[in-house]
Short mmCIF file of C-alpha atoms in Angstrom, two decimals:
data_model
loop_
_atom_site.label_atom_id
_atom_site.label_comp_id
_atom_site.label_asym_id
_atom_site.label_seq_id
_atom_site.Cartn_x
_atom_site.Cartn_y
_atom_site.Cartn_z
CA MET A 1 -61.36 9.89 122.35
CA GLN A 2 -63.72 7.68 120.33
CA THR A 3 -67.29 8.93 120.50
CA LYS A 4 -69.59 6.49 122.31
CA ILE A 5 -72.23 5.91 119.70
CA ARG A 6 -73.77 2.91 118.05
CA ARG A 7 -73.15 2.96 114.31
CA TYR A 8 -76.23 1.30 112.84
CA ASP A 9 -75.27 2.73 109.46
CA LEU A 10 -72.20 0.51 109.30
CA ASP A 11 -74.36 -2.51 110.00
CA TRP A 12 -76.72 -1.49 107.20
CA LEU A 13 -73.84 -0.97 104.79
CA ARG A 14 -72.43 -4.37 105.59
CA VAL A 15 -75.82 -6.03 105.04
CA ILE A 16 -76.44 -4.10 101.80
CA VAL A 17 -73.01 -4.80 100.31
CA PHE A 18 -73.21 -8.52 101.10
CA GLY A 19 -76.72 -8.49 99.63
CA LEU A 20 -75.32 -6.96 96.45
CA LEU A 21 -72.81 -9.80 96.37
CA ILE A 22 -75.67 -12.23 95.76
CA PHE A 23 -76.93 -10.13 92.83
CA TYR A 24 -73.35 -9.90 91.55
CA HIS A 25 -72.84 -13.66 91.59
CA VAL A 26 -76.19 -14.18 89.89
CA GLY A 27 -74.95 -11.73 87.25
CA MET A 28 -71.78 -13.79 86.77
CA PHE A 29 -74.00 -16.58 85.43
CA PHE A 30 -75.02 -14.36 82.49
CA VAL A 31 -71.98 -12.22 81.54
CA PRO A 32 -69.01 -13.08 79.28
CA TRP A 33 -66.53 -13.26 82.18
CA GLU A 34 -65.21 -16.64 83.28
CA TRP A 35 -67.20 -18.24 86.10
CA HIS A 36 -68.00 -21.71 87.41
CA ILE A 37 -71.08 -22.32 85.24
CA LYS A 38 -72.56 -20.19 82.47
CA ASN A 39 -75.99 -19.65 81.01
CA ASN A 40 -76.63 -20.86 77.45
CA THR A 41 -77.15 -17.22 76.42
CA ILE A 42 -74.67 -14.50 77.41
CA TYR A 43 -75.80 -10.89 77.91
CA SER A 44 -72.91 -8.48 77.33
CA TRP A 45 -74.88 -5.40 78.40
CA LEU A 46 -75.06 -6.74 81.95
CA GLN A 47 -71.33 -6.32 82.44
CA TRP A 48 -71.66 -2.51 82.68
CA PRO A 49 -73.69 -2.33 85.91
CA MET A 50 -71.53 -5.16 87.24
CA LEU A 51 -68.37 -3.24 86.38
CA PHE A 52 -69.76 -0.30 88.35
CA LEU A 53 -70.33 -2.50 91.42
CA ASN A 54 -67.03 -4.27 90.94
CA GLN A 55 -65.04 -1.07 91.41
CA TRP A 56 -65.99 -0.56 95.06
CA ARG A 57 -67.92 -3.55 96.49
CA LEU A 58 -64.85 -5.46 97.74
CA PRO A 59 -62.86 -2.37 98.79
CA ILE A 60 -65.68 -1.11 101.02
CA LEU A 61 -66.04 -4.55 102.64
CA PHE A 62 -62.38 -4.47 103.67
CA VAL A 63 -62.74 -0.91 104.96
CA ILE A 64 -65.82 -1.89 107.01
CA SER A 65 -63.97 -4.95 108.32
CA GLY A 66 -61.13 -2.71 109.46
CA MET A 67 -63.64 -0.56 111.30
CA GLY A 68 -65.07 -3.64 113.02
CA THR A 69 -61.57 -4.64 114.06
CA TYR A 70 -61.16 -1.35 115.90
CA TYR A 71 -64.08 -2.20 118.16
CA ALA A 72 -63.02 -5.83 118.51
CA PHE A 73 -59.80 -4.63 120.12
CA GLY A 74 -61.69 -2.76 122.86
CA LYS A 75 -60.91 -5.10 125.75
CA ARG A 76 -58.65 -7.74 124.17
CA THR A 77 -54.94 -8.50 124.12
CA VAL A 78 -53.28 -9.42 120.82
CA ARG A 79 -53.44 -13.10 121.75
CA GLN A 80 -57.12 -12.92 122.68
CA PHE A 81 -57.91 -11.00 119.52
CA ASN A 82 -56.06 -13.46 117.25
CA TRP A 83 -57.76 -16.48 118.84
CA GLU A 84 -61.15 -14.80 118.49
CA ARG A 85 -60.34 -14.09 114.81
CA PHE A 86 -59.61 -17.75 114.24
CA LYS A 87 -62.92 -18.80 115.80
CA ARG A 88 -64.87 -16.24 113.78
CA LEU A 89 -63.05 -16.65 110.47
CA GLY A 90 -60.92 -19.79 110.53
CA ILE A 91 -63.51 -22.30 111.74
CA PRO A 92 -66.19 -21.23 109.19
CA LEU A 93 -63.50 -21.29 106.50
CA ILE A 94 -62.47 -24.87 107.29
CA PHE A 95 -66.08 -26.00 107.48
CA GLY A 96 -66.91 -24.17 104.26
CA ILE A 97 -64.00 -25.71 102.34
CA LEU A 98 -65.00 -29.20 103.43
CA PHE A 99 -68.79 -29.04 103.13
CA ILE A 100 -70.09 -25.83 101.47
CA VAL A 101 -67.76 -25.37 98.49
CA PRO A 102 -67.55 -28.97 97.13
CA PRO A 103 -71.11 -28.92 95.72
CA GLN A 104 -70.14 -25.87 93.65
CA ILE A 105 -67.25 -27.76 92.08
CA TYR A 106 -69.43 -30.84 91.59
CA PHE A 107 -71.99 -28.92 89.53
CA GLU A 108 -69.18 -27.21 87.61
CA ARG A 109 -67.64 -30.57 86.73
CA LEU A 110 -71.02 -31.92 85.63
CA ALA A 111 -71.69 -28.84 83.48
CA ASN A 112 -68.31 -29.13 81.78
CA ASP A 113 -68.51 -32.93 81.32
CA GLN A 114 -65.54 -33.39 83.65
CA PHE A 115 -67.32 -35.81 85.98
CA ILE A 116 -70.17 -38.31 85.76
CA GLY A 117 -71.70 -39.83 88.83
CA SER A 118 -73.21 -39.15 92.23
CA TYR A 119 -72.23 -36.36 94.58
CA TRP A 120 -70.86 -38.87 97.09
CA GLY A 121 -68.64 -40.33 94.39
CA PHE A 122 -67.38 -36.84 93.64
CA PHE A 123 -66.96 -35.90 97.31
CA THR A 124 -64.43 -38.71 97.82
CA THR A 125 -62.16 -36.99 95.26
CA VAL A 126 -62.10 -33.57 96.95
CA ALA A 127 -59.10 -34.14 99.20
CA ARG A 128 -57.49 -36.71 96.88
CA ASP A 129 -57.15 -34.97 93.53
CA GLY A 130 -55.36 -31.77 94.53
CA ILE A 131 -56.01 -28.05 94.37
CA TYR A 132 -58.60 -26.46 92.09
CA PRO A 133 -58.78 -25.93 89.10
CA GLU A 134 -56.80 -29.10 88.35
CA GLY A 135 -58.20 -30.78 91.44
CA ASN A 136 -61.38 -30.35 93.45
CA PHE A 137 -60.12 -28.74 96.67
CA SER A 138 -60.83 -24.99 96.93
CA TRP A 139 -62.21 -22.18 99.05
CA HIS A 140 -63.89 -20.50 96.05
CA HIS A 141 -65.98 -17.49 97.21
CA LEU A 142 -64.76 -17.93 100.80
CA TRP A 143 -61.35 -16.51 99.84
CA PHE A 144 -62.37 -13.33 101.70
CA LEU A 145 -62.06 -15.16 105.04
CA PRO A 146 -58.38 -16.27 104.90
CA TYR A 147 -57.34 -12.86 103.59
CA LEU A 148 -59.17 -11.12 106.41
CA LEU A 149 -57.74 -13.57 108.94
CA ILE A 150 -54.14 -13.06 107.77
CA PHE A 151 -54.54 -9.27 107.66
CA SER A 152 -55.93 -9.30 111.19
CA TRP A 153 -53.12 -11.45 112.55
CA VAL A 154 -50.30 -9.57 110.83
CA LEU A 155 -51.59 -6.09 111.67
CA SER A 156 -52.83 -6.87 115.20
CA PRO A 157 -49.73 -5.49 117.03
CA ILE A 158 -50.00 -2.22 115.08
CA PHE A 159 -53.73 -2.03 115.66
CA LEU A 160 -53.37 -2.59 119.39
CA ARG A 161 -50.78 0.18 119.61
CA ILE A 162 -53.03 2.63 117.76
CA ARG A 163 -56.07 1.54 119.79
CA LYS A 164 -54.40 1.99 123.16
CA ASN A 165 -52.13 4.94 122.34
CA PRO A 166 -53.48 6.91 119.35
CA GLY A 167 -51.33 9.91 120.21
CA LYS A 168 -49.60 11.91 117.51
CA PHE A 169 -50.38 9.47 114.67
CA VAL A 170 -54.16 9.88 114.93
CA GLN A 171 -53.87 13.62 115.51
CA TRP A 172 -51.72 13.92 112.40
CA ILE A 173 -54.31 12.01 110.32
CA LYS A 174 -57.09 14.14 111.76
CA ARG A 175 -55.40 17.32 110.53
CA PHE A 176 -55.32 15.97 106.98
CA VAL A 177 -58.87 14.62 107.06
CA ALA A 178 -60.32 17.85 108.43
CA LYS A 179 -59.11 19.83 105.40
CA PRO A 180 -61.24 20.23 102.26
CA LEU A 181 -60.86 17.05 100.19
CA GLY A 182 -58.41 15.84 102.84
CA LEU A 183 -59.83 12.32 102.69
CA TYR A 184 -58.53 12.04 99.14
CA TRP A 185 -54.94 11.83 100.41
CA PHE A 186 -55.72 8.18 101.13
CA ILE A 187 -55.72 7.60 97.38
CA LEU A 188 -51.95 7.98 97.01
CA PRO A 189 -50.90 4.48 98.23
CA LEU A 190 -53.82 2.92 96.35
CA TYR A 191 -52.62 4.59 93.15
CA LEU A 192 -49.09 3.28 93.66
CA TRP A 193 -50.38 -0.27 94.08
CA GLU A 194 -52.75 0.02 91.10
CA SER A 195 -50.18 1.54 88.73
CA LEU A 196 -46.96 -0.22 89.79
CA VAL A 197 -47.98 -3.57 91.32
CA GLU A 198 -51.22 -4.62 89.57
CA PRO A 199 -49.62 -4.99 86.08
CA PHE A 200 -47.35 -7.76 87.38
CA PHE A 201 -49.75 -9.74 89.56
CA ASP A 202 -53.16 -10.90 88.40
CA ILE A 203 -55.77 -11.35 91.11
CA THR A 204 -55.86 -15.08 91.88
CA HIS A 205 -57.38 -15.31 95.40
CA ASP A 206 -54.91 -18.12 96.14
CA LEU A 207 -53.03 -16.19 98.89
CA ILE A 208 -49.68 -17.23 97.37
CA ARG A 209 -49.20 -15.35 94.09
CA ASP A 210 -51.87 -12.74 94.77
CA TRP A 211 -49.56 -9.88 95.74
CA PHE A 212 -51.56 -7.01 94.32
CA ALA A 213 -54.76 -8.12 96.07
CA ILE A 214 -52.88 -8.69 99.34
CA ILE A 215 -51.24 -5.26 99.30
CA ASN A 216 -54.31 -3.43 98.05
CA TYR A 217 -56.91 -5.04 100.32
CA SER A 218 -54.70 -4.93 103.41
CA THR A 219 -54.25 -1.20 102.81
CA LEU A 220 -58.02 -0.72 102.68
CA PHE A 221 -58.43 -2.87 105.79
CA PHE A 222 -55.88 -0.67 107.59
CA TYR A 223 -57.68 2.45 106.34
CA GLY A 224 -60.91 1.26 107.94
CA PHE A 225 -59.21 0.88 111.32
CA VAL A 226 -57.58 4.30 111.07
CA LEU A 227 -60.69 6.13 109.84
CA ILE A 228 -62.94 4.85 112.61
CA SER A 229 -60.28 5.77 115.16
CA LEU A 230 -60.69 9.41 114.08
CA GLY A 231 -64.14 9.51 115.68
CA ASP A 232 -66.34 12.47 114.79
CA THR A 233 -63.63 13.99 112.58
CA PHE A 234 -64.19 11.29 109.96
CA TRP A 235 -67.99 11.48 109.98
CA GLU A 236 -67.98 15.27 109.81
CA SER A 237 -65.54 15.15 106.90
CA VAL A 238 -67.54 12.67 104.81
CA GLU A 239 -70.67 14.74 105.47
CA LYS A 240 -68.96 17.85 104.07
CA ILE A 241 -67.51 16.05 101.07
CA LYS A 242 -70.39 13.78 100.03
CA ARG A 243 -71.76 15.86 97.13
CA LYS A 244 -68.31 16.50 95.67
CA ALA A 245 -67.44 12.82 96.07
CA LEU A 246 -70.65 11.84 94.26
CA ILE A 247 -69.75 14.08 91.32
CA ILE A 248 -66.13 12.95 91.29
CA GLY A 249 -67.13 9.28 91.40
CA SER A 250 -69.65 9.68 88.58
CA VAL A 251 -67.16 11.52 86.37
CA CYS A 252 -64.44 8.95 87.07
CA PHE A 253 -66.65 5.99 86.20
CA VAL A 254 -67.64 7.63 82.91
CA GLY A 255 -63.93 8.22 82.35
CA LEU A 256 -63.25 4.54 83.01
CA MET A 257 -65.88 3.47 80.48
CA ILE A 258 -64.22 5.72 77.90
CA CYS A 259 -60.75 4.49 78.86
CA TRP A 260 -61.78 0.84 78.43
CA GLN A 261 -62.54 1.55 74.75
CA PHE A 262 -58.87 2.17 73.95
CA GLU A 263 -56.08 -0.34 73.50
CA ASP A 264 -53.72 -1.13 76.34
CA GLY A 265 -50.61 1.00 76.66
CA TYR A 266 -48.64 3.02 79.20
CA THR A 267 -50.84 6.10 78.85
CA ARG A 268 -54.03 4.13 79.19
CA HIS A 269 -52.66 2.10 82.11
CA PHE A 270 -51.66 5.05 84.29
CA THR A 271 -54.80 6.97 83.38
CA GLU A 272 -57.01 3.97 84.13
CA ALA A 273 -55.19 3.35 87.42
CA LEU A 274 -55.84 6.93 88.55
CA LEU A 275 -59.49 6.83 87.51
CA LYS A 276 -59.96 3.48 89.27
CA VAL A 277 -58.66 4.53 92.67
CA VAL A 278 -60.36 7.95 92.63
CA ASN A 279 -63.59 6.28 91.54
CA LEU A 280 -63.61 3.51 94.17
CA TRP A 281 -62.60 5.87 96.98
CA SER A 282 -65.22 8.42 95.98
CA TRP A 283 -68.02 5.84 96.07
CA ILE A 284 -66.82 4.52 99.42
CA LEU A 285 -67.00 8.05 100.85
CA VAL A 286 -70.42 8.58 99.26
CA LEU A 287 -71.76 5.37 100.77
CA PHE A 288 -70.45 6.18 104.23
CA ALA A 289 -71.84 9.71 104.08
CA TYR A 290 -75.35 8.87 102.93
CA ALA A 291 -75.58 5.80 105.15
CA SER A 292 -74.66 8.00 108.10
CA GLN A 293 -77.37 10.47 107.12
CA TYR A 294 -80.21 8.05 106.40
CA LEU A 295 -79.43 4.64 107.93
CA ASN A 296 -78.01 5.36 111.37
CA ARG A 297 -81.02 4.06 113.28
CA PRO A 298 -81.98 0.69 114.78
CA SER A 299 -84.67 -1.65 113.52
CA LYS A 300 -85.77 -5.23 114.03
CA THR A 301 -85.02 -5.92 110.38
CA LEU A 302 -81.44 -4.75 110.82
CA ALA A 303 -80.97 -6.81 113.99
CA TYR A 304 -82.10 -9.97 112.15
CA ALA A 305 -80.25 -9.25 108.89
CA ASN A 306 -77.03 -8.29 110.64
CA ARG A 307 -76.81 -11.69 112.31
CA ALA A 308 -77.91 -13.56 109.19
CA VAL A 309 -75.51 -11.94 106.75
CA TYR A 310 -72.47 -14.09 107.58
CA PRO A 311 -74.28 -17.44 107.10
CA PHE A 312 -75.87 -16.03 103.94
CA TYR A 313 -72.40 -15.15 102.64
CA ILE A 314 -71.14 -18.66 103.35
CA LEU A 315 -74.15 -20.39 101.77
CA HIS A 316 -75.23 -18.23 98.86
CA GLN A 317 -72.86 -19.14 96.01
CA THR A 318 -73.43 -22.86 96.47
CA VAL A 319 -77.18 -22.26 96.23
CA THR A 320 -76.78 -20.02 93.16
CA ILE A 321 -74.65 -22.55 91.30
CA ALA A 322 -76.94 -25.45 92.17
CA ILE A 323 -79.99 -23.59 90.84
CA GLY A 324 -78.04 -22.31 87.83
CA TYR A 325 -77.01 -25.81 86.82
CA TYR A 326 -80.64 -26.79 86.28
CA LEU A 327 -81.45 -23.51 84.49
CA MET A 328 -78.41 -23.10 82.25
CA ASN A 329 -79.67 -24.97 79.19
CA LEU A 330 -83.32 -23.89 79.35
CA ASP A 331 -84.53 -21.38 76.74
CA TRP A 332 -86.38 -19.16 79.19
CA GLY A 333 -84.72 -15.80 78.62
CA PHE A 334 -82.87 -13.53 81.02
CA ILE A 335 -85.68 -12.19 83.24
CA PRO A 336 -87.26 -15.51 84.31
CA LYS A 337 -83.88 -17.09 85.00
CA ALA A 338 -82.57 -14.05 86.89
CA ILE A 339 -85.71 -13.89 89.05
CA ILE A 340 -85.49 -17.61 89.87
CA LEU A 341 -81.80 -17.32 90.73
CA VAL A 342 -82.21 -14.24 92.94
CA VAL A 343 -85.36 -15.38 94.73
CA GLY A 344 -84.09 -18.95 94.97
CA THR A 345 -80.70 -17.94 96.38
CA PHE A 346 -82.15 -15.60 98.99
CA GLY A 347 -85.05 -17.95 99.78
CA ILE A 348 -83.12 -21.21 100.14
CA SER A 349 -80.30 -19.49 102.06
CA TRP A 350 -82.90 -18.05 104.42
CA LEU A 351 -84.61 -21.41 104.92
CA ILE A 352 -81.30 -23.10 105.74
CA TYR A 353 -80.37 -20.27 108.09
CA ASP A 354 -83.70 -19.82 109.85
CA LEU A 355 -84.93 -23.41 110.02
CA ILE A 356 -81.64 -25.25 110.50
CA ILE A 357 -78.66 -23.14 111.52
CA LEU A 358 -80.41 -20.94 114.07
CA ARG A 359 -82.18 -23.91 115.67
CA ILE A 360 -79.06 -26.09 116.11
CA PRO A 361 -76.56 -24.37 118.45
CA LEU A 362 -73.79 -26.79 117.44
CA LEU A 363 -73.87 -25.26 113.94
CA HIS A 364 -73.45 -21.67 115.16
CA PRO A 365 -69.62 -21.59 115.34
CA LEU A 366 -69.41 -23.28 111.92
CA PHE A 367 -71.20 -20.26 110.44
CA GLY A 368 -69.47 -17.62 112.58
CA LEU A 369 -72.45 -16.94 114.81
CA LYS A 370 -72.02 -15.67 118.35
CA LYS A 371 -74.64 -15.83 121.04
CA PRO A 372 -76.79 -12.70 120.76
CA LYS A 373 -76.05 -10.21 123.49
CA ALA A 374 -77.89 -7.13 124.62
CA VAL A 375 -75.58 -4.16 124.23
CA SER A 376 -75.94 -1.26 126.60
CA LYS A 377 -76.24 2.12 124.95
CA SER A 378 -73.52 3.36 127.26
CA LYS A 379 -71.01 0.97 125.71
CA LEU A 380 -69.02 1.35 122.54
CA TYR A 381 -70.74 -0.33 119.65
CA ARG A 382 -69.17 -3.53 118.39
CA PHE A 383 -70.59 -4.66 115.08
CA PRO A 384 -69.79 -8.06 113.50
CA ASP A 385 -66.34 -8.57 112.08
CA ILE A 386 -66.79 -9.22 108.38
#
């Protein structure tokens, strides 16, 4: 039976990882990788810390979302759950596509000399000119929401069955997880997807041709649901394995950096695929273990940040791109621009959230906000869903 305990550490992890997303998108302004707008000076060295984050930041978000789904199923039928998913994910997605994302594309078109004119003149083309990148209609950074919504809908019958009747399946998983390094068995499907599916399907975030991302992220989402259903067995296992996982993750990332220096080929591909999945899974286990040890306690800061993180996620990239557009051609160097982008993104997102969104109840469902509720300590903890 699931232990009745509030997992503040999962809230903290969710807040921290979404916070890192803001730093990551600021970094995209400066590195050689393709992005919506680019700085006039590119800093290749910055790609290394970003590559480190990039290995596990999205995987752990899907795992945490799967854990949240376990609690969301507590007293809901499949139909109730799927409707609630649409309200929490679908409505903010629709609103975001129509009103939050278009300014990003507007500034991108201006920066690339693909449009001249006012924002209103551009906005009238969003629904008319087709799908991005040829047209101006896109969900951009909000791609996470439709993926999570589809995964939730498709897997909901399986989740409900596991939630209501864990039985032999959960007991079987517990036996594996309780063994030394037993949590590393979860790597096997991830390795199959990375080695046999990824070479044929580039990540597109378009939900149509994105088969590797769909299979890979849905597996991680399912893992989150299963792991949290194990109760204390999971938390005891990550506690025992955390130091080994930290060493394994560090060695694997160094191995990846070495591997990336060689030309593509079958040997490199299968070696890189193994290093990738062991690396990302190790860091996920490390983060869960140390968060459980040091962050599993309430605070007023957490209560505020945990509610704010979803609106921040929706708003932040538009703010970053808007600021970046006015900085991109200035000869100010990396540090001043990075500070302005980070402080500006957090600051403006906070002002919009605290002074506008929170104070206008009609905006709450558009940004995925529920009414705050006091949760009794005797009840199972239900943390937000993304």
